Tab-separated table of C-alpha atoms (C1' of nucleotides) in Angstrom:
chain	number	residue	atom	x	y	z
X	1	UNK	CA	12.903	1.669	-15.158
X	2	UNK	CA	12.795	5.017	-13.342
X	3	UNK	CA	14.967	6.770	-11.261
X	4	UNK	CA	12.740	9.231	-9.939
X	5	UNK	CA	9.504	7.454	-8.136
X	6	UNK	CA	6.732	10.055	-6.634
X	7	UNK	CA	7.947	10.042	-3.355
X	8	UNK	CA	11.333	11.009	-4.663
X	9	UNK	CA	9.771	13.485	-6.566
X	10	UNK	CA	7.814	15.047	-4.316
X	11	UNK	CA	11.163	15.059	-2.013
X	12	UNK	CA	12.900	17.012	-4.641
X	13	UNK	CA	10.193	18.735	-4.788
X	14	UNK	CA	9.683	20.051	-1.447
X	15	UNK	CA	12.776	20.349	-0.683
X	16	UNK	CA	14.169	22.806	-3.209
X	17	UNK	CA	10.948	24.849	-2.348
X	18	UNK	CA	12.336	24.979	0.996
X	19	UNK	CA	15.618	25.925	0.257
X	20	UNK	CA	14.265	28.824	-1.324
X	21	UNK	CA	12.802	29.590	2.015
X	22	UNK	CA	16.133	29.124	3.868
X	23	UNK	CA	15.679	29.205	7.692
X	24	UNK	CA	11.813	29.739	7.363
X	25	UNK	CA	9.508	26.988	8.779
X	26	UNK	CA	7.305	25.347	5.890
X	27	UNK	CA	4.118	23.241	6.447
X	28	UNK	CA	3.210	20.367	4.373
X	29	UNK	CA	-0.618	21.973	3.829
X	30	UNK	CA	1.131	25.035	2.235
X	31	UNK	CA	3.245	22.957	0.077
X	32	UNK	CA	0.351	20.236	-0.280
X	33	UNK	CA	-1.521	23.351	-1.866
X	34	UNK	CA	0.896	24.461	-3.457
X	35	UNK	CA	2.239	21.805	-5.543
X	36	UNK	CA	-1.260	20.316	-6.002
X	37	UNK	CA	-0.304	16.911	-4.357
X	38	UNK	CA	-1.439	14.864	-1.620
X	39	UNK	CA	-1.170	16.228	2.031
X	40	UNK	CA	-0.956	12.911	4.044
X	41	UNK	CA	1.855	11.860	1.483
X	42	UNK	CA	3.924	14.725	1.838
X	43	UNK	CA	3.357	14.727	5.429
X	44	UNK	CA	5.018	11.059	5.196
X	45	UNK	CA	8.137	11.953	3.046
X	46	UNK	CA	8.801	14.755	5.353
X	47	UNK	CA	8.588	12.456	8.214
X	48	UNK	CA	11.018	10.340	6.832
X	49	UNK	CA	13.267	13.178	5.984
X	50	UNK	CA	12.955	14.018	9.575
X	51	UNK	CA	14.194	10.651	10.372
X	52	UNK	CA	17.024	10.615	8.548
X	53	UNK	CA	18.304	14.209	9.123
X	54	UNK	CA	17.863	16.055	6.195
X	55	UNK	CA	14.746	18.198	7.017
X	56	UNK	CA	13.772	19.303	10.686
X	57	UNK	CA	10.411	19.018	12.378
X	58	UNK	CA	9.080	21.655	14.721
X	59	UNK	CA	5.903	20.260	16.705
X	60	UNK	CA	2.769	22.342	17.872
X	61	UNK	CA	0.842	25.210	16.151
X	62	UNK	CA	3.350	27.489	14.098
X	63	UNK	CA	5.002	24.056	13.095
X	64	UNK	CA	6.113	22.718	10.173
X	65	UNK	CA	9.686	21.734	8.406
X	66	UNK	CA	12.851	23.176	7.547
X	67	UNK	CA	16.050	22.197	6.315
X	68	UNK	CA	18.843	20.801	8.377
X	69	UNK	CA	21.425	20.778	5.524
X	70	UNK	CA	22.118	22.887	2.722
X	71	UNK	CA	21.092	22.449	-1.375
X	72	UNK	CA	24.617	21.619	-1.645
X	73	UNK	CA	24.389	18.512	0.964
X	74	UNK	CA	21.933	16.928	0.037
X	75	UNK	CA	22.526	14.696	-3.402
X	76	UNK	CA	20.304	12.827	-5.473
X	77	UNK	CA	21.876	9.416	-4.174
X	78	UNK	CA	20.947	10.098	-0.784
X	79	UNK	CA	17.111	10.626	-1.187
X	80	UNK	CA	17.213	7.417	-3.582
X	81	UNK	CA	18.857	5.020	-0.606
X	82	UNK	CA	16.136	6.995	1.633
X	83	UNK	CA	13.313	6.487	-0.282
X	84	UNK	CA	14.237	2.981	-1.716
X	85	UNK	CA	17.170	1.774	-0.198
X	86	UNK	CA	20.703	0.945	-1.569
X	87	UNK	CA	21.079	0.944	-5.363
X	88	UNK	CA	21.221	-2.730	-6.471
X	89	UNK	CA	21.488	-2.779	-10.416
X	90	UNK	CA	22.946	-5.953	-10.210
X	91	UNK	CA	20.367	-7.330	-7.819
X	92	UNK	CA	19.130	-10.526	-9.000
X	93	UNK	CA	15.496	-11.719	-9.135
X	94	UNK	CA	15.824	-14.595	-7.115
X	95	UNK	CA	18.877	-13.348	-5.020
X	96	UNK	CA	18.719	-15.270	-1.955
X	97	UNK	CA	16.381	-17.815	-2.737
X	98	UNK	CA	17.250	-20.301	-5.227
X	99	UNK	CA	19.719	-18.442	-7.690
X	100	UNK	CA	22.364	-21.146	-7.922
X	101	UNK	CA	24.715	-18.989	-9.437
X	102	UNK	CA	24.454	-16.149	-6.907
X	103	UNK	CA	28.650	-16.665	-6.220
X	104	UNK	CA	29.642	-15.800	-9.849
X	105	UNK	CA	26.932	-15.525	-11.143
X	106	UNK	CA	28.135	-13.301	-14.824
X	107	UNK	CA	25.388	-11.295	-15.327
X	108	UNK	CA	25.401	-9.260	-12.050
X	109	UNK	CA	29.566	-9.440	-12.340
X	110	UNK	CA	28.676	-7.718	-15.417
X	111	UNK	CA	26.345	-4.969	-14.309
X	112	UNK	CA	28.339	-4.244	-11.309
X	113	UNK	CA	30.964	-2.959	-13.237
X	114	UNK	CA	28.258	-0.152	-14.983
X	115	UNK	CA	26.566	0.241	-11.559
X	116	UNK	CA	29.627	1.699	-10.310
X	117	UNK	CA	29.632	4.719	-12.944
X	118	UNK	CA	26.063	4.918	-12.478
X	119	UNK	CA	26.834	5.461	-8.898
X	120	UNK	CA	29.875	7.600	-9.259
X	121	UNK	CA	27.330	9.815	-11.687
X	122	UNK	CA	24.558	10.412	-9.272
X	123	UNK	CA	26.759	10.895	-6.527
X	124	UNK	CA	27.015	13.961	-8.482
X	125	UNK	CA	24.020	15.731	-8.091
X	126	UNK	CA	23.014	17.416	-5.268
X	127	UNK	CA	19.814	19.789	-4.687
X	128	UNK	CA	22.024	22.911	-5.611
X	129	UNK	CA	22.952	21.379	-9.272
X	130	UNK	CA	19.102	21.253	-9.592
X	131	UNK	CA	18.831	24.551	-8.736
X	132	UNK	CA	21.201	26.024	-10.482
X	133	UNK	CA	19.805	24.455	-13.443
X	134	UNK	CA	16.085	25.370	-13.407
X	135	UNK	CA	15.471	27.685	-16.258
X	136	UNK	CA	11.374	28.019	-14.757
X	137	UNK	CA	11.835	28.590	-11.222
X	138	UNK	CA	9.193	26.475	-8.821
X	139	UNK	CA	7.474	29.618	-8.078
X	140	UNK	CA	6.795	30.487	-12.258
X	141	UNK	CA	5.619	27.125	-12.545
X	142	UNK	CA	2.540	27.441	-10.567
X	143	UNK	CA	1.305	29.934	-13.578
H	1	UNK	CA	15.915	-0.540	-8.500
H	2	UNK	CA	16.504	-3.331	-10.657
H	3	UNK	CA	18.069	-3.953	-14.068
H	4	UNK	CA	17.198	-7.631	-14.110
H	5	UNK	CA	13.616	-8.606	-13.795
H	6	UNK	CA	12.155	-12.319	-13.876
H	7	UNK	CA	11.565	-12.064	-17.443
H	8	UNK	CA	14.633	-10.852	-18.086
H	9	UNK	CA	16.482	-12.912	-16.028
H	10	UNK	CA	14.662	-16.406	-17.286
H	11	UNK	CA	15.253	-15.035	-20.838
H	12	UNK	CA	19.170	-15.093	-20.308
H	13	UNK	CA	18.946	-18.387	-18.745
H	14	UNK	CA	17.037	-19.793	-21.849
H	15	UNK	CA	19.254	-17.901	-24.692
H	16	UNK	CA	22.280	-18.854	-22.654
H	17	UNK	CA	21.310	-22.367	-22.527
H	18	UNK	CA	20.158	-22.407	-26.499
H	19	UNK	CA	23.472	-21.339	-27.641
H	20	UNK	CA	25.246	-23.879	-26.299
H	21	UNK	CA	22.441	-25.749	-28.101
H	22	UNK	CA	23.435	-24.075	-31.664
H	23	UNK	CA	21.534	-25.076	-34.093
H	24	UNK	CA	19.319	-26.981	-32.009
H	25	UNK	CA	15.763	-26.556	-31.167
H	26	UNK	CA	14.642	-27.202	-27.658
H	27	UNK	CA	11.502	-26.977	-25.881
H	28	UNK	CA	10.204	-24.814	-23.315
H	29	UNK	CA	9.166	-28.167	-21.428
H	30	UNK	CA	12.709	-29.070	-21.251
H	31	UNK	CA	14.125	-25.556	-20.027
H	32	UNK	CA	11.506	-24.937	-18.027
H	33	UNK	CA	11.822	-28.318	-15.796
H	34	UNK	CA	15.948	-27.908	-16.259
H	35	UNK	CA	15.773	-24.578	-14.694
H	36	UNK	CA	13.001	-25.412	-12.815
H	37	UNK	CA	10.987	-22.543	-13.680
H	38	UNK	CA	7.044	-22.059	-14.862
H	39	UNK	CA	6.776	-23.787	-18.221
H	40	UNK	CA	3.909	-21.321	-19.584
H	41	UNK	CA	5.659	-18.062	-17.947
H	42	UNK	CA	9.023	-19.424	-19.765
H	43	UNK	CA	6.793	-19.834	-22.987
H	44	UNK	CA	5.668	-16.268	-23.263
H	45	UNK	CA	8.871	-14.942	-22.872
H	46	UNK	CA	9.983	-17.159	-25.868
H	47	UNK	CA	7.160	-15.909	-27.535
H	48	UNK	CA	7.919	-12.704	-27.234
H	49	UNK	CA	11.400	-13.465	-28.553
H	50	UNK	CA	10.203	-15.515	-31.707
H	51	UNK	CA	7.967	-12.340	-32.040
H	52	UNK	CA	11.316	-9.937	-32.030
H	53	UNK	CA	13.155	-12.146	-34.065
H	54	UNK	CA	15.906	-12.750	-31.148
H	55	UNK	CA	14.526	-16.813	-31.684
H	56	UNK	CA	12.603	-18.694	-33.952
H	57	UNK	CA	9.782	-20.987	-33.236
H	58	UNK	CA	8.965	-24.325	-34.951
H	59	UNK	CA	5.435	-25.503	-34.657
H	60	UNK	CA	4.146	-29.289	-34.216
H	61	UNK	CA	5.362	-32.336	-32.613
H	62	UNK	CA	9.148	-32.088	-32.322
H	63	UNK	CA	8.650	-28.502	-32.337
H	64	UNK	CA	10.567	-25.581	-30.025
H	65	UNK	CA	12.448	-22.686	-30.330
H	66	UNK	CA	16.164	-22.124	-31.698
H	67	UNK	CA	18.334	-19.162	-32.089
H	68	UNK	CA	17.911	-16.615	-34.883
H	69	UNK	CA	20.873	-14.882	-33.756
H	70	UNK	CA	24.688	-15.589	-32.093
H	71	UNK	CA	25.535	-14.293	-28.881
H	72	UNK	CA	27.657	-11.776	-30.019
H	73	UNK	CA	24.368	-10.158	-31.649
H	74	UNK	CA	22.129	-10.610	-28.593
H	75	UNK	CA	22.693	-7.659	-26.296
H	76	UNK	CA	21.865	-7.262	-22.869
H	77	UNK	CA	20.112	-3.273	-23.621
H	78	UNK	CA	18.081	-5.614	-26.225
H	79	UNK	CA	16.097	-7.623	-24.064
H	80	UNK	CA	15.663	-5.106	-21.571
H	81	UNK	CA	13.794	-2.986	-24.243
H	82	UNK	CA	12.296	-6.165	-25.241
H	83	UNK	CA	10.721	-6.625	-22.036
H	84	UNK	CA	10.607	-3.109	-20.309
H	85	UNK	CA	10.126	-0.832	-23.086
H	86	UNK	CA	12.687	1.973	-23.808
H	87	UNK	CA	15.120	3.009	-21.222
H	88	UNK	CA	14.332	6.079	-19.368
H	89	UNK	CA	15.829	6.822	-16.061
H	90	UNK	CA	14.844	10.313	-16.603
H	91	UNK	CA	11.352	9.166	-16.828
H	92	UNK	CA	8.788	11.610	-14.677
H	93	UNK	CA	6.785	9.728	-12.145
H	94	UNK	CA	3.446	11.897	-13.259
H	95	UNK	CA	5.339	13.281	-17.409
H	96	UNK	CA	2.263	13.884	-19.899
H	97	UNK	CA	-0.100	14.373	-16.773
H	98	UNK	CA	0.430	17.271	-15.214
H	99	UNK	CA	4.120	17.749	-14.264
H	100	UNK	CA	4.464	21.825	-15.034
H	101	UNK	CA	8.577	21.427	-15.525
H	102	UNK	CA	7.867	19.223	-18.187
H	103	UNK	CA	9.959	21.226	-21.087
H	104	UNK	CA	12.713	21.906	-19.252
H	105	UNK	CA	12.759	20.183	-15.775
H	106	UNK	CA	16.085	20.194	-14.121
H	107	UNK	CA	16.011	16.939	-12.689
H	108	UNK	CA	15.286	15.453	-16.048
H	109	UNK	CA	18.107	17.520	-17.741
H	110	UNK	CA	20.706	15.741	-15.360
H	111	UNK	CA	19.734	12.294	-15.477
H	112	UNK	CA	19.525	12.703	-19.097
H	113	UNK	CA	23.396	12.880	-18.729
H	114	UNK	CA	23.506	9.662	-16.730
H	115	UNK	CA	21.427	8.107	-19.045
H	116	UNK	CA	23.544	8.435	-21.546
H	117	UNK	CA	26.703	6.170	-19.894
H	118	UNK	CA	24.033	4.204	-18.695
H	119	UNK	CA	22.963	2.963	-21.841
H	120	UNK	CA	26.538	3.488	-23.704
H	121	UNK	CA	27.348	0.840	-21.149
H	122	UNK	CA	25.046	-1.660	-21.400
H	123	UNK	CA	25.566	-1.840	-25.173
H	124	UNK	CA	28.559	-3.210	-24.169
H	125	UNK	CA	27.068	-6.284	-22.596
H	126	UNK	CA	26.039	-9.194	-24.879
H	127	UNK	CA	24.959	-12.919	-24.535
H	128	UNK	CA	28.858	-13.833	-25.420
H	129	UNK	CA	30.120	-11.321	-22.794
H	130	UNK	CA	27.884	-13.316	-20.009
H	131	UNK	CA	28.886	-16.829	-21.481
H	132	UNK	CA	32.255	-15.792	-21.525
H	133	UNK	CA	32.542	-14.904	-18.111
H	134	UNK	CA	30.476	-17.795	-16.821
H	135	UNK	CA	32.709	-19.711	-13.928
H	136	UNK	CA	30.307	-22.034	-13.290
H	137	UNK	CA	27.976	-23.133	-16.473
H	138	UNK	CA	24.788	-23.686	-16.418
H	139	UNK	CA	25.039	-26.996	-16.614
H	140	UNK	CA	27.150	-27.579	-13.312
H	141	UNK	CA	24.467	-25.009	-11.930
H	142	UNK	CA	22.141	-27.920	-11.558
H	143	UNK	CA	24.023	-29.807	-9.198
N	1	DA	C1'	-6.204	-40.960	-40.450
N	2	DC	C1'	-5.120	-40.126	-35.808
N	3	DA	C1'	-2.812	-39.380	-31.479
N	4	DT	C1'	0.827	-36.750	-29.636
N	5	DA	C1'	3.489	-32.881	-28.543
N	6	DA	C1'	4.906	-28.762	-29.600
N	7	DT	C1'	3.819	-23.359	-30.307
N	8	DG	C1'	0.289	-19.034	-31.091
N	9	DA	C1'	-2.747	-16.112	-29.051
N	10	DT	C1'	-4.969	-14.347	-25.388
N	11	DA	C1'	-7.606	-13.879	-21.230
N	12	DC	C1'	-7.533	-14.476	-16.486
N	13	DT	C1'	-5.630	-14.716	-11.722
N	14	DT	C1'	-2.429	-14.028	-8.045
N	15	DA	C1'	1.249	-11.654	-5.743
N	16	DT	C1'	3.841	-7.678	-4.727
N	17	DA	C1'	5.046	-2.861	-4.675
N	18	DT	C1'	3.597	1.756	-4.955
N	19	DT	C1'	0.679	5.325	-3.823
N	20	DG	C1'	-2.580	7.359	-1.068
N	21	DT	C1'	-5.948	7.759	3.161
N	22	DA	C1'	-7.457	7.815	7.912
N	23	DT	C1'	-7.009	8.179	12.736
N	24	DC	C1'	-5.562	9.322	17.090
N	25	DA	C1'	-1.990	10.918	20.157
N	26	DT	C1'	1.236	14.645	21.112
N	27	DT	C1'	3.075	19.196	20.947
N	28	DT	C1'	3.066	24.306	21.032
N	29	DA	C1'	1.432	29.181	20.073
N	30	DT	C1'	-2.147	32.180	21.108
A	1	DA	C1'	-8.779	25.843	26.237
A	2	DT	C1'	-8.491	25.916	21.271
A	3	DA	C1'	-6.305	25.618	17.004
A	4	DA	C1'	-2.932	23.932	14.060
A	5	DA	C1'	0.848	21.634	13.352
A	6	DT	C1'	3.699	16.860	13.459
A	7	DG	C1'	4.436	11.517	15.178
A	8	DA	C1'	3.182	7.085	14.568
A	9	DT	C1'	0.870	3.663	12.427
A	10	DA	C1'	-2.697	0.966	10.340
A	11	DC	C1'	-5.517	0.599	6.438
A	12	DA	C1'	-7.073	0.943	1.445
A	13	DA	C1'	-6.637	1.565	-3.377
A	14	DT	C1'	-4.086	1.196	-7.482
A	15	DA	C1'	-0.504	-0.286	-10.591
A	16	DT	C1'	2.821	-3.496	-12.004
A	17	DA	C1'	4.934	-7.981	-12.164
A	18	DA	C1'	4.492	-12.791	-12.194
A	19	DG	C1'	2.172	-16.771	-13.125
A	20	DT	C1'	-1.863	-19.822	-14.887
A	21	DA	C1'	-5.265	-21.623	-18.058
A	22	DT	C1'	-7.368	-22.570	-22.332
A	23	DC	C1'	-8.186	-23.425	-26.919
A	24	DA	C1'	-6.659	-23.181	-31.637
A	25	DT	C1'	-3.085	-24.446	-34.868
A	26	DT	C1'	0.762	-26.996	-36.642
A	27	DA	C1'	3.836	-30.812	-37.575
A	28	DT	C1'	5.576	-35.549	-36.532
A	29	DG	C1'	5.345	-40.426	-36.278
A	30	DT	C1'	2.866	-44.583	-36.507
DNA sequence: ACATAATGATACTTATATTGTATCATTTAT
DNA sequence: ATAAATGATACAATATAAGTATCATTATGT
């Protein structure tokens, strides 16, 4: 169990490399090169990104991305529901189908209660908390 | 993201279900068509439990599974380790491949800290904690 | 002794989710 | 016009989860 799938990853990823480039347009080849990862993947997660508002897409030659919002607005929790909708601890298997105790049922009762801190915790951390906290900045890591 | 997979989830059925049984052995043939649930997928997990010492298995004719433990010993952190390996939320999608932050990546460092309430939480949680706060029991649940 | 009914071990198959690729249309700078 | 970017979307490959099948072994009851 993983918080942090590739597409989240590559999010974080691509985003904090564009914060560093404030209002500058990125494309995803650059960062595709950069990073070492899949272009037609990033170029997906940016899409959605684009979707939802947090990066911004310019069209035509010279195009590329940039940020709508700032490291500080944009948290953890939000590219989680983004990239794999809400956050269901307490989700159930069978929720829906043939769980019979899907009322009251006492497990998810249970983890409810400790998906609530979990929730309150990531709520927490935004792009500028990551940041703040790289020791090996994105650009030293490509050495 | 789920805490509760299949396995895990037919595993508290069964447990749940064997402790009202006590000292009782019962078959995966009866659980299986109670909960009405694969017999052989409900046998592996059992397995797996007799394996882990959460159960005990008695061979031959008359033969099944019984607890090993009470429900105040069972907890809810040890079947998911049991059945999903060792918790970690901080987990890299691509760690020991070729993730350059690997030592020190931010990200990690902060869901590290969630981690931690995470898991102090779910210690919590036992098979006498569930029982306990059952509402409707799993017997009623077949009606 | 023998049939029956259970688990032990393990390989195989199916289903689903994740990850990645390909293509073509559209847009814009030069 | 051409080049170089994104938009939209369908397709493919891979990994994981879920479920099935089989045969050996063990113990019970007659």
């Amino acid at each position: 169990m993983k918080i942090i799938n590739r597409e989240i990853g590559y999010a974080i990823k691509a985003l904090c490399f564009m914060v560093k480039e404030k209002e500058q347009i990125v494309t995803t080849s650059y960062m595709a090169t950069y990073f070492n990862i899949s272009r037609p993947f990033l170029r997906k997660i940016l899409q959605k990104l684009n979707q939802v508002g947090v990066v911004e897409s310019c069209k035509g030659k010279r195009g590329g991305f940039k940020l709508s919002l700032s490291a500080e607005q944009i948290f953890l929790i939000d590219l989680i529901k983004i990239f794999q909708g809400p956050i269901q601890l307490s989700g159930c298997y069978d929720r829906g189908q043939k769980c019979p105790l899907i009322e009251d049922c006492p497990v998810r009762l249970e983890i409810e209660k400790i998906e609530q801190n979990f929730i309150a915790d990531l709520k927490k951390i935004s792009l500028k908390t990551i940041i703040d906290r790289e020791k090996y900045s994105l650009v030293q890591e490509k050495q």
